Coordinates of C-alpha atoms in Angstrom, one line a residue:
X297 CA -14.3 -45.3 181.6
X298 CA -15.3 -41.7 182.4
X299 CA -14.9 -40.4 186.3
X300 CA -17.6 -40.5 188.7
X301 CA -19.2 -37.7 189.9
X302 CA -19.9 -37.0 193.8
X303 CA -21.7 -34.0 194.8
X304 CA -22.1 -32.4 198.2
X305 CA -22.8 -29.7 200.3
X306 CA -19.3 -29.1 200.5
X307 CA -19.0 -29.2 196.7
X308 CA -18.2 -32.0 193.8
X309 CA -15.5 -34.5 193.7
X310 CA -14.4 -37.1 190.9
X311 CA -13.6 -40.4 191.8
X312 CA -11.2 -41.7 189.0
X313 CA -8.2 -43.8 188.3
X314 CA -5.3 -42.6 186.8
X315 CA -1.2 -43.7 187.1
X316 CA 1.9 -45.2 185.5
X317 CA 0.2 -48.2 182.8
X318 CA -0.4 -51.3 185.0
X319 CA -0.7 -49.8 188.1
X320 CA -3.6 -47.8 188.2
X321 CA -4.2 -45.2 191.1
X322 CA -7.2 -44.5 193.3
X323 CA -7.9 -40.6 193.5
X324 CA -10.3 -38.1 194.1
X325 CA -10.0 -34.6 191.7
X326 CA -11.5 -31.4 193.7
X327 CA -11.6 -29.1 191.2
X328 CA -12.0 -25.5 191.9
X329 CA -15.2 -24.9 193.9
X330 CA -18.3 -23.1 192.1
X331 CA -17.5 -19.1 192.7
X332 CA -14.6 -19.7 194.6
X333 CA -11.6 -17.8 193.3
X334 CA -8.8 -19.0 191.1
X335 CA -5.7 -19.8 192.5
X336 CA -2.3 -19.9 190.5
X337 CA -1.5 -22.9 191.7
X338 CA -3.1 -26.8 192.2
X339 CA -2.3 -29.0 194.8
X340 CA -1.7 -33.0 195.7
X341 CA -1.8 -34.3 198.8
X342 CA 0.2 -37.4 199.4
X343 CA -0.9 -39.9 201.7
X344 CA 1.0 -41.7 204.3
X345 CA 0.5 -45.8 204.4
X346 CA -0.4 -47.9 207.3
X347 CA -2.5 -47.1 210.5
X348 CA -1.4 -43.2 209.6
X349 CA -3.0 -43.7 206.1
X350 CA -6.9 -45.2 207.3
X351 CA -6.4 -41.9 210.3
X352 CA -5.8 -39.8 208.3
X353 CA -8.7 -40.6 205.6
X354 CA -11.3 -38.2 207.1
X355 CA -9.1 -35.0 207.5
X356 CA -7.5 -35.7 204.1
X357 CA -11.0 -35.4 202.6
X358 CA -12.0 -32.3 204.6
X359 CA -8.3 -30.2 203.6
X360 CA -9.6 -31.3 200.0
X361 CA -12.5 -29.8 200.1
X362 CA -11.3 -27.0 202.3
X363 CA -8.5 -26.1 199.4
X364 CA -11.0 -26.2 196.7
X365 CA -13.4 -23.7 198.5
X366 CA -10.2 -21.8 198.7
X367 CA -9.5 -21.9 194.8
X368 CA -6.9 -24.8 194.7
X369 CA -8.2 -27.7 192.5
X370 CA -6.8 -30.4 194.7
X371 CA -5.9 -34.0 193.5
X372 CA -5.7 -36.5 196.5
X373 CA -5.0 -40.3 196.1
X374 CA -4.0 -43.5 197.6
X375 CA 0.0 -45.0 197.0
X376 CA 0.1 -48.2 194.8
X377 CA -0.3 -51.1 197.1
X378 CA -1.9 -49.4 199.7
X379 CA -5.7 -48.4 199.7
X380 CA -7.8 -48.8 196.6
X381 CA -5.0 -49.0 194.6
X382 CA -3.1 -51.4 192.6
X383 CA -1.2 -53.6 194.3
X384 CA -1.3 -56.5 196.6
X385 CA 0.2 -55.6 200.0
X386 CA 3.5 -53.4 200.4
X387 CA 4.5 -51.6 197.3
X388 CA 8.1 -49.5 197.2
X389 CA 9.5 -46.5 197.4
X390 CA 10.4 -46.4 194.0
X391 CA 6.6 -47.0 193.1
X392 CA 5.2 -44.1 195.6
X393 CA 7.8 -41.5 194.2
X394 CA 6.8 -42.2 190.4
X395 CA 3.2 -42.8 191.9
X396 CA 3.4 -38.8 193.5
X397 CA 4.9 -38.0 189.9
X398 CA 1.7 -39.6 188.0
X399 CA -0.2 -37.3 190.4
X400 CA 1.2 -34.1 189.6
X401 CA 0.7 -34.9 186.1
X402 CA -3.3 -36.1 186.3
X403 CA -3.6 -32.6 188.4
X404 CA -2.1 -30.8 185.7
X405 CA -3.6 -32.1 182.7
X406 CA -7.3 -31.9 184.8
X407 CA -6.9 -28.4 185.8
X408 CA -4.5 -26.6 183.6
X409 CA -2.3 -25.3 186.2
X410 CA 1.3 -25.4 185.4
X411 CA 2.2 -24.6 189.1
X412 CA 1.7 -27.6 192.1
X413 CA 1.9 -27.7 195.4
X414 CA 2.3 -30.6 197.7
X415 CA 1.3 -31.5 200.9
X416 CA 2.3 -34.5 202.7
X417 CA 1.4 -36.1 206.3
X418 CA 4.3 -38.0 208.0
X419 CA 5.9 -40.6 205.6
X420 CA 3.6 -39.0 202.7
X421 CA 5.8 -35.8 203.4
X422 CA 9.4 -38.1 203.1
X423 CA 8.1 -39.3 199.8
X424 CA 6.8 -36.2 198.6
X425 CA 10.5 -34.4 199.5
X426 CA 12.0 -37.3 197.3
X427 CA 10.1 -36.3 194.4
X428 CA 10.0 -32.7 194.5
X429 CA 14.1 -33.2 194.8
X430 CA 14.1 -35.3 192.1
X431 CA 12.4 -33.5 189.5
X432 CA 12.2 -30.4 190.4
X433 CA 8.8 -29.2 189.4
X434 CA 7.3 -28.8 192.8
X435 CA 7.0 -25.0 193.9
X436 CA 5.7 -25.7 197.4
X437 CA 5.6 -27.9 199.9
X438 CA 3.7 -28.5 202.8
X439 CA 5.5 -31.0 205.4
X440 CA 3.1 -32.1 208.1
X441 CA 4.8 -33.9 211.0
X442 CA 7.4 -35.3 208.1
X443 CA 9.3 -38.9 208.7
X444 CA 12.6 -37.1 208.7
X445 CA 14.8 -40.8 208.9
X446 CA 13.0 -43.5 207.1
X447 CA 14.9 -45.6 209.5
X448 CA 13.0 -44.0 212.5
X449 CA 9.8 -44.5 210.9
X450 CA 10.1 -47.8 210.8
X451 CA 12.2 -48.2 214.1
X452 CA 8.7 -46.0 215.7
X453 CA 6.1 -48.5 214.0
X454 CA 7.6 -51.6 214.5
X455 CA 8.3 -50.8 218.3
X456 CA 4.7 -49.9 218.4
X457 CA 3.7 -53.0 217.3
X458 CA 5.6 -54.9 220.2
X459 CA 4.2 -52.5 222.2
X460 CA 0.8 -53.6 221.2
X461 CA 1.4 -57.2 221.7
X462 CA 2.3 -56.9 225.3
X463 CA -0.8 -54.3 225.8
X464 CA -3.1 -56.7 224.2
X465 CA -0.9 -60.2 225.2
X466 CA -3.6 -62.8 223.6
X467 CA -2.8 -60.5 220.5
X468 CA 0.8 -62.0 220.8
X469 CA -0.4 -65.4 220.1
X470 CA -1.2 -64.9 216.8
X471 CA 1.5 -67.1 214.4
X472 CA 4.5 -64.5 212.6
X473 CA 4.1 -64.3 209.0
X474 CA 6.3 -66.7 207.1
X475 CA 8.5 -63.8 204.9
X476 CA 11.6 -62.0 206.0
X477 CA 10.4 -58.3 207.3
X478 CA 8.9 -56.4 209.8
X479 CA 5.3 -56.7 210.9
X480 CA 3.7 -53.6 211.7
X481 CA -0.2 -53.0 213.3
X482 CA -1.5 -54.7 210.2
X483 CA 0.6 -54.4 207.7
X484 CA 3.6 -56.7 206.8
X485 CA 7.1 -54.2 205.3
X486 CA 9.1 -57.0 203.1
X487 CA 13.0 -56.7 204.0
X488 CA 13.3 -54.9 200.7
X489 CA 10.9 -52.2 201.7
X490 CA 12.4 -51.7 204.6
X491 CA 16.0 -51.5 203.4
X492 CA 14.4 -48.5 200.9
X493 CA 12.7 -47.1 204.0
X494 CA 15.9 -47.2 205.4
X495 CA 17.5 -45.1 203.2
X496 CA 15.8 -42.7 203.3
X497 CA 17.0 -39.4 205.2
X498 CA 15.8 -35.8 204.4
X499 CA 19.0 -34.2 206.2
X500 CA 20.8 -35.3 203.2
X501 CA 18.5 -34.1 200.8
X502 CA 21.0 -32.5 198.1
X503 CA 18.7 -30.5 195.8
X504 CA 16.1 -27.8 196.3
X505 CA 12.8 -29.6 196.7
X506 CA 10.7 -26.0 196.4
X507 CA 10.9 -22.6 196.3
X508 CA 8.7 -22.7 199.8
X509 CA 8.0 -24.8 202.4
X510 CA 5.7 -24.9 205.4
X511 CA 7.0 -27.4 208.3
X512 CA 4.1 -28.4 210.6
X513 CA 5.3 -29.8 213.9
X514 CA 2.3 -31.5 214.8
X515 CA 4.2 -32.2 218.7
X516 CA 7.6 -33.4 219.3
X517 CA 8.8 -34.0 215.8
X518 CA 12.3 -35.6 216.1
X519 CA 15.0 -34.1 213.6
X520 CA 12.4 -30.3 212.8
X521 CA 15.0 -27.9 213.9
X522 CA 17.8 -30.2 211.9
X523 CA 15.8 -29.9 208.9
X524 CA 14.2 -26.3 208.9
X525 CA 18.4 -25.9 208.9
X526 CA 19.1 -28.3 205.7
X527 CA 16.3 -26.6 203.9
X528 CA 17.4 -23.1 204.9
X529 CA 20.7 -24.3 203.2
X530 CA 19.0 -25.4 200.1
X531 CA 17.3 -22.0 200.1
X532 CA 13.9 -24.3 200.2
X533 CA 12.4 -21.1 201.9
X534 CA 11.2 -23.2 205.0
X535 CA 8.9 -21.8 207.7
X536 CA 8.2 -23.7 211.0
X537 CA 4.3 -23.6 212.3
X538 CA 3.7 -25.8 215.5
X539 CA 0.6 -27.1 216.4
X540 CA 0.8 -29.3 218.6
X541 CA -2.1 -31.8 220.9
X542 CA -3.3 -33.2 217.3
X543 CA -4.4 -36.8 218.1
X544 CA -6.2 -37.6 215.3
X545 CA -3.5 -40.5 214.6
X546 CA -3.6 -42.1 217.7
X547 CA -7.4 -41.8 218.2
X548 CA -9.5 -44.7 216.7
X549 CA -11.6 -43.3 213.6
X550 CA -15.2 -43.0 215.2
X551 CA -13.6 -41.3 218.3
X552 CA -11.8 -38.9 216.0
X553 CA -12.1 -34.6 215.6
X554 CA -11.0 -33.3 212.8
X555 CA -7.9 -31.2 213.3
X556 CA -8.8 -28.1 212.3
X557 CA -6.3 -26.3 213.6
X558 CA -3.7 -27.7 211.2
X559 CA -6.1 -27.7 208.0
X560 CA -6.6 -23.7 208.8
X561 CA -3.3 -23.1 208.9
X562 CA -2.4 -25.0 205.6
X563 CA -4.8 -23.6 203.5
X564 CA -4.3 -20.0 204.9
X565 CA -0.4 -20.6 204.0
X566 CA -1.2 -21.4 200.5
X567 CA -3.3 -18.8 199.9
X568 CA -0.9 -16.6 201.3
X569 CA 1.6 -17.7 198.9
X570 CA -0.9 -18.1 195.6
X571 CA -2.8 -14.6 194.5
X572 CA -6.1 -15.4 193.3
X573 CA -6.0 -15.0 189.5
X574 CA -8.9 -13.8 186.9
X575 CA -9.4 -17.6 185.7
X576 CA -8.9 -21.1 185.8
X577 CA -6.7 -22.9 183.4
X578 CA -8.4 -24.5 180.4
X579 CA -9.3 -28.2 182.2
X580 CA -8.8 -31.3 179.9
X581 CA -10.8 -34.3 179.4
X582 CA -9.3 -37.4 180.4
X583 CA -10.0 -41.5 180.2
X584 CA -8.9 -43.1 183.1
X585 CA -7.5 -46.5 182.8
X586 CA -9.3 -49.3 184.1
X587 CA -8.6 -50.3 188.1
X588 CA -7.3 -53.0 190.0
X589 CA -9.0 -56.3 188.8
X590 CA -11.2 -54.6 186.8
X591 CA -12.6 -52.0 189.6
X592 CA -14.5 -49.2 189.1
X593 CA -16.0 -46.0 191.6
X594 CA -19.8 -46.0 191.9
X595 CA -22.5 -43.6 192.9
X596 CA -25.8 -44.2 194.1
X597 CA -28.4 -43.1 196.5
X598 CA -29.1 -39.7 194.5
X599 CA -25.5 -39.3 193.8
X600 CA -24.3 -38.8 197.1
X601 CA -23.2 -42.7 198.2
X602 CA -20.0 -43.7 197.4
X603 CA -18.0 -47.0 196.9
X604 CA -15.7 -49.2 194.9
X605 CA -17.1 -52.4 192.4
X606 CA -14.7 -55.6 191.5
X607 CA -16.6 -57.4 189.4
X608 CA -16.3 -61.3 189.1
X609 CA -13.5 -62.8 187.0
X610 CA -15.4 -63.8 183.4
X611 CA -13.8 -67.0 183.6
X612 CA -14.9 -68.2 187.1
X613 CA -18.6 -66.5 187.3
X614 CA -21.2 -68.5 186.9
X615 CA -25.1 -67.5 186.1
X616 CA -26.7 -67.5 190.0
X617 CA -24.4 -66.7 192.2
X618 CA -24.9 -64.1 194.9
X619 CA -22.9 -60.9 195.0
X620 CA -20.9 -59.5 198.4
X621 CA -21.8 -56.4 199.8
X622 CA -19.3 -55.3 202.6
X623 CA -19.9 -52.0 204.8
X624 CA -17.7 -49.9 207.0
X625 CA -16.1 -51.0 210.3
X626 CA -17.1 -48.5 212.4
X627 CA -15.9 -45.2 210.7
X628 CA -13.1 -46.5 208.8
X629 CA -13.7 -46.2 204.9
X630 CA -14.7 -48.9 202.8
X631 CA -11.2 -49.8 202.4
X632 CA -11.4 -51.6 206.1
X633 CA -8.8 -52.0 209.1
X634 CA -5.5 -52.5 207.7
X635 CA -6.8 -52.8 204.2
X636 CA -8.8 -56.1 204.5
X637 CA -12.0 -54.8 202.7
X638 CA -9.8 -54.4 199.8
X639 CA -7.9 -58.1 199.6
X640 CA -10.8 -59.5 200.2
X641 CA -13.0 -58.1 197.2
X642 CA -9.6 -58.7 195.0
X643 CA -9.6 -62.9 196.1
X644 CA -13.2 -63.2 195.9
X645 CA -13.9 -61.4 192.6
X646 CA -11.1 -64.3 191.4
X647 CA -13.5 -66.5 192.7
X648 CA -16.3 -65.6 190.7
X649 CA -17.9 -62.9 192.5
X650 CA -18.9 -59.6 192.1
X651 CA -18.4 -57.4 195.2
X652 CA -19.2 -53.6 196.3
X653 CA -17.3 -52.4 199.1
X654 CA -19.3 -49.4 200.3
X655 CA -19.0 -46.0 202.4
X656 CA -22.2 -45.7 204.9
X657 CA -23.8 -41.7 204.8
X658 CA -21.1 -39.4 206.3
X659 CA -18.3 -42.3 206.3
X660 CA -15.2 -42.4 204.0
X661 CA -16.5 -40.9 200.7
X662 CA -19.9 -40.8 200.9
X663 CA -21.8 -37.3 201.8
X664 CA -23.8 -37.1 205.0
X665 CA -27.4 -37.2 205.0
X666 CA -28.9 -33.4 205.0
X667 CA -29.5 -32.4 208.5
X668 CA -26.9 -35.0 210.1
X669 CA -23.2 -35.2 210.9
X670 CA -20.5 -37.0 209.7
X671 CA -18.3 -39.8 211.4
X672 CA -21.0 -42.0 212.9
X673 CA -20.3 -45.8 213.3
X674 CA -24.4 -45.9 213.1
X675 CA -25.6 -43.1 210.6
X676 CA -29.7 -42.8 211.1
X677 CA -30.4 -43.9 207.2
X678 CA -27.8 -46.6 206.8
X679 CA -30.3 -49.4 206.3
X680 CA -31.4 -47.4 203.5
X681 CA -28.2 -46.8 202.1
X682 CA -27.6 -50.5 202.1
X683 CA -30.9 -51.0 200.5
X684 CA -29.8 -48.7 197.8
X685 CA -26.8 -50.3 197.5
X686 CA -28.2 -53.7 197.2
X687 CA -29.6 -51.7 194.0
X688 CA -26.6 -51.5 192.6
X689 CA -26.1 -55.1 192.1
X690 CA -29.3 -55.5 190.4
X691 CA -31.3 -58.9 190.6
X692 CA -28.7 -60.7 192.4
X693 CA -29.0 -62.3 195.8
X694 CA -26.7 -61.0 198.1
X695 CA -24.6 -61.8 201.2
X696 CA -23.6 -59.3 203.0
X697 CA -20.3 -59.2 205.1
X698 CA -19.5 -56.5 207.5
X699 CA -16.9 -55.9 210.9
X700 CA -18.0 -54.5 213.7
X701 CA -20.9 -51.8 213.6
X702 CA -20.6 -53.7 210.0
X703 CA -21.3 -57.4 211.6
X704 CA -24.5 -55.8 213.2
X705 CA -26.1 -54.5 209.8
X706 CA -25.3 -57.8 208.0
X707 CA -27.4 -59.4 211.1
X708 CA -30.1 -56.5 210.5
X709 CA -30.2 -57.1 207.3
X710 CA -30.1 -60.8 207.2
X711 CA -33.4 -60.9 209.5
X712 CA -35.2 -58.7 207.5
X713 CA -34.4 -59.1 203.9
X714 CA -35.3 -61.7 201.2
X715 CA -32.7 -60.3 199.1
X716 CA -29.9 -62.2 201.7
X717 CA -28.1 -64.8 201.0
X718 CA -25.4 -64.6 203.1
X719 CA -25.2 -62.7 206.7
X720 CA -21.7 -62.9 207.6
X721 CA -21.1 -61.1 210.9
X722 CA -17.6 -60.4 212.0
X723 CA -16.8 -59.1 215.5
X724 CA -20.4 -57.7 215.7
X725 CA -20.7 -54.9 218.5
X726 CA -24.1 -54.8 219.2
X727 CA -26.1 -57.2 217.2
X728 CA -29.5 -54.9 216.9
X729 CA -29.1 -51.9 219.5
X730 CA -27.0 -49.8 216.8
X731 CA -25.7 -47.8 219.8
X732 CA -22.1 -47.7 220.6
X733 CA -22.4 -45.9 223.6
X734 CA -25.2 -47.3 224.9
X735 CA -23.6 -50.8 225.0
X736 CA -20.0 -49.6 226.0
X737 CA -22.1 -48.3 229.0
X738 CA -22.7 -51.8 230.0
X739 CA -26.4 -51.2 229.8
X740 CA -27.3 -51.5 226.2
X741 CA -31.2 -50.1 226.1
X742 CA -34.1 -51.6 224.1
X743 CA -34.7 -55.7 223.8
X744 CA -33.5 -58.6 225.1
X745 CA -30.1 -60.7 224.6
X746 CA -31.7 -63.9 224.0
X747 CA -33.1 -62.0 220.6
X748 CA -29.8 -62.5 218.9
X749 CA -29.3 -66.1 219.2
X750 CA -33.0 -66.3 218.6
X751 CA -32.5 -64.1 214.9
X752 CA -29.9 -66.1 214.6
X753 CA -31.8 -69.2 214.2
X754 CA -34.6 -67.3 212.6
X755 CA -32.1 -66.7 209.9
X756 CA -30.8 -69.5 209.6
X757 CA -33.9 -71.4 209.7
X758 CA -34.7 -69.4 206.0
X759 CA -31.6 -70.6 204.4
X760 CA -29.9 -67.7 204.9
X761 CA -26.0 -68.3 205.2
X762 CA -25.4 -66.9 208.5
X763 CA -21.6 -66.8 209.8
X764 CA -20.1 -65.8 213.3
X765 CA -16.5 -65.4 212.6
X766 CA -15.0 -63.4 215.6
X767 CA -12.0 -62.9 217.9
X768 CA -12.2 -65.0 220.5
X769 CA -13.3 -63.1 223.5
X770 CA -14.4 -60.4 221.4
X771 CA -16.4 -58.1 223.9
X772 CA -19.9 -57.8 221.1
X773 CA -20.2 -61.8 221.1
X774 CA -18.6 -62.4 224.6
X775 CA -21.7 -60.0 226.1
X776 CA -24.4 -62.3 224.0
X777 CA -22.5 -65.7 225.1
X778 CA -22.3 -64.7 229.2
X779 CA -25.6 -63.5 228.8
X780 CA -27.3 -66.1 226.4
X781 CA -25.1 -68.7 226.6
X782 CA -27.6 -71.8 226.5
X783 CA -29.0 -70.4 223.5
X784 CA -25.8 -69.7 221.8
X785 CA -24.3 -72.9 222.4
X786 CA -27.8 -74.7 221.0
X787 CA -26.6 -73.1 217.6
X788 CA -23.7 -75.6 217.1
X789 CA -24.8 -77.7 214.2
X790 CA -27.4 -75.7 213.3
X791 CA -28.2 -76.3 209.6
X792 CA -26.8 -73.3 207.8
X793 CA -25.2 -71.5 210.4
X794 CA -21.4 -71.6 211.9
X795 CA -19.4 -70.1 213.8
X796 CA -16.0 -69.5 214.0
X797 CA -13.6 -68.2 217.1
X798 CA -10.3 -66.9 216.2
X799 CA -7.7 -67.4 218.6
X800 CA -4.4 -64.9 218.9
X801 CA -7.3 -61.6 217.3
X802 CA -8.5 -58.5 218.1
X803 CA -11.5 -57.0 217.3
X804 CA -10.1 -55.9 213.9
X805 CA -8.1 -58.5 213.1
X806 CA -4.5 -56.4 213.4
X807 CA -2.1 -59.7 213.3
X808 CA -1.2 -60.3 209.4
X809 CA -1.4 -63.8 209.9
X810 CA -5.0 -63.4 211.6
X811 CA -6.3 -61.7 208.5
X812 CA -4.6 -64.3 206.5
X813 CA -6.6 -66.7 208.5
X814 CA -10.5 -65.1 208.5
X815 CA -9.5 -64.5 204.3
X816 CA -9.0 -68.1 203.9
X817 CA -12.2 -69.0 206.0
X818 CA -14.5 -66.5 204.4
X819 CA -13.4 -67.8 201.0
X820 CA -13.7 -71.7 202.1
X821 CA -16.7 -70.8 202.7
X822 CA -17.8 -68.7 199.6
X823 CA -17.1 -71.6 197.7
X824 CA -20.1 -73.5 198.7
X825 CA -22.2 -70.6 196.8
X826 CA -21.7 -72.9 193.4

């Protein structure tokens, strides 16, 4: 299956999969922008996994993009088990070493160049040490506020996560999960993992990773001085940078800026330390493996919308059944919170279904419109892009499933579409205003309240399947119940409609057993589509 092909204002991208046989990788190959100088050198960027990993999505993308203007073909991918990736939940540390491997390789064989660079952000960095140490074929390395102890790391994450419960203390009565680990803001570390986290300590690092390395101190990095030191020892070359007041990591996605600070002063270093050279290297054609479960990247909307298809199992599909479409939560990529998108699509394509997870204009991988910015929850055209994605899945009915700004377009859609099948709305944040700030105001503009239960009905009145899963006391459908709640309450029993309240939830579903929970209710449910 050949690589898909996204263009840009900011230049072209392939979406492909690539890896170790069996495990098939999620990337995206910059290659050297159009009249942009050569570089001697190509770069990967490893990714970090958790909360870190969907925060860091948007300014991985842009440092891409930035290092291929610069002249670096760039390779930048998601860790098995994490992202759009193989993998069901967790993978190891063994896996995400040989997975940074496979991705030096793919980046070499793509662009020709012999020499790599990596560049790694928190426990990205860690891993990417372990390999460069290991095989000793990395000649630089960029170290962005690196996980010095794997201990620490997860000693930081889980303590965060207890922090959370108390901050948000109906949060704390979701149920544990039933393994032995550590569960931490959405994701669940098997005891295994986090004995391999454990182990892992960059002080003790024994081998030169690279002939140079750039440490960025993104603010009170515990253990920098300690291991500028050990890689002064190894003669690693290090260099310390600080910039510090980056909050892109503890900043929810559509609040986010992109640090470009940091992204500057890595591609500035590399070019300081790679002379442009007369040509590229001779770039050669690849087949990448098949994905996950079958998956393949699409593009559609004139080439510039982006998003992942799981097409149904053969042996459970059946003629007439509707696809899924699922859209972004707010700004996070189509991958959703804590990687929910992605499970589901996996379960329900087992089921039978076809489903296309998709990035909105100017979310996750898919270009902005022309004339309009990136990073918005709402994006002007996204009905359109929805409509063109219902494209995608031909003749098929659809039901489409979305999370907050998400839950709203499924109810958009599900009132004004005969294509719809399904509208399944979860934690909807504003029904049909479509204006985060507006309705975080407290005085949403435009229409009345008693319009959603009323669409509501309407839809279900048309046999569309129209489901209200959401936290309880979510504050989208906690506005529309204080405000509406007659009407809402009238909608218990209504033919084709249900609702469902989650206790123990937040609005997007960070408890592992909560996502557990709306999975198994979604798919229930799915099941009726026979």
């Amino acid at each position: 299956m050949d690589p898909v092909e996204i263009r840009s204002a900011a230049g072209r991208k392939l979406a492909l999969h690539f890896g170790v046989p069996g495990r098939p990788l999620l990337g995206f190959y910059h290659p050297r922008a159009e009249g942009a100088p050569g570089r001697a050198a190509g770069v990967v960027l490893c990714s970090p996994i958790g909360t870190d990993h969907t925060r860091s999505d948007w300014t991985y993308r842009h440092l891409a993009e930035r290092l291929a203007a610069a002249g670096f073909p760039c390779l930048r991918f998601d860790l098995s088990g994490t992202g759009d990736s193989a993998g069901d939940g967790a993978g190891t540390v063994r896996n995400w070493v040989e997975d940074i491997g496979a991705a030096v390789e793919e980046l070499k064989a793509r662009s020709g160049a012999s020499t790599v660079a990596l560049v790694g952000l928190r426990l990205g960095a860690t891993l990417a040490v372990q390999h460069a140490a290991a095989k000793g074929d990395i000649d630089a390395m960029v170290l962005w506020s690196p996980c010095v102890s794997g201990a620490a790391f997860v000693g930081e994450i889980t303590k965060l996560h207890k922090l959370y419960l108390r901050i948000e203390p109906h949060v704390a009565g979701a149920p544990a999960p039933a393994g032995d680990g550590e569960e931490a803001l959405g994701i669940f570390l098997p005891r295994a993992l986090v004995e391999e986290l454990s182990a892992l300590d960059l002080l003790k690092t024994a081998r030169r990773p690279a002939r140079r390395t750039l440490v960025i101190d993104g603010g009170n990095l515990p253990g920098r001085d300690a291991l500028v030191a050990r890689f002064k020892e190894l003669d690693a070359g290090p260099e310390l940078r600080s910039h510090p007041g980056q909050k892109f990591l503890v900043t929810v996605s559509h609040r986010q800026t992109l640090p470009a600070e940091v992204i500057g002063s890595i591609v500035s270093w590399l070019e300081e330390a790679y002379a442009v050279q007369g040509t590229a290297g001779p770039t050669l054609a690849l087949a990448p493996p098949l994905g996950p479960a079958g998956e393949r990247p699409v593009v559609f909307g004139k080439g510039r919308l982006f998003g992942i298809l799981t097409p149904a199992d053969p042996a459970q599909a059946k003629a007439g059944r509707p696809a899924v479409l699922v859209t972004n939560a707010g700004c996070v990529n189509r991958q959703g919170p804590h990687r929910m998108f992605v499970t589901l699509a996996r379960r329900w394509a087992k089921l039978g279904f076809h489903v296309l997870r998709i990035d909105l204009s100017g979310i996750g991988d898919s270009a902005a419109a022309p004339g309009t910015q990136e990073n918005l929850s709402y994006p002007a055209c996204a009905l359109n892009d929805l409509n063109e994605a219902m494209m995608v899945l031909g003749s098929r009915k659809i039901i489409i499933a979305g999370l907050c700004s998400g839950g709203d377009y499924a109810f958009q859609l599900g009132a004004r579409s005969d294509r719809i099948a399904g509208a399944w709305l979860l934690n909807p944040r504003t029904f049909s205003v479509l204006d985060l700030t507006a309705v975080e105001s407290g005085a949403p503009p435009g229409g009345s309240v008693d319009d959603v239960p009323r669409t509501l009905r309407a839809m279900a009145g048309k046999g569309v399947d129209t489901v209200l899963l959401v936290s309880r006391g979510d504050p989208g459908a906690a506005y529309v119940d204080t405000h509406a709640g007659t009407e809402m309450k009238a909608l218990t029993g209504a033919r084709h409609f249900e609702r469902f309240d989650i206790d123990g939830a937040d609005h997007p579903f960070t408890p592992v057993m909560v996502q557990q929970r709306v999975g198994d209710l979604l798919s229930e449910h799915l099941l009726r589509f026979r």
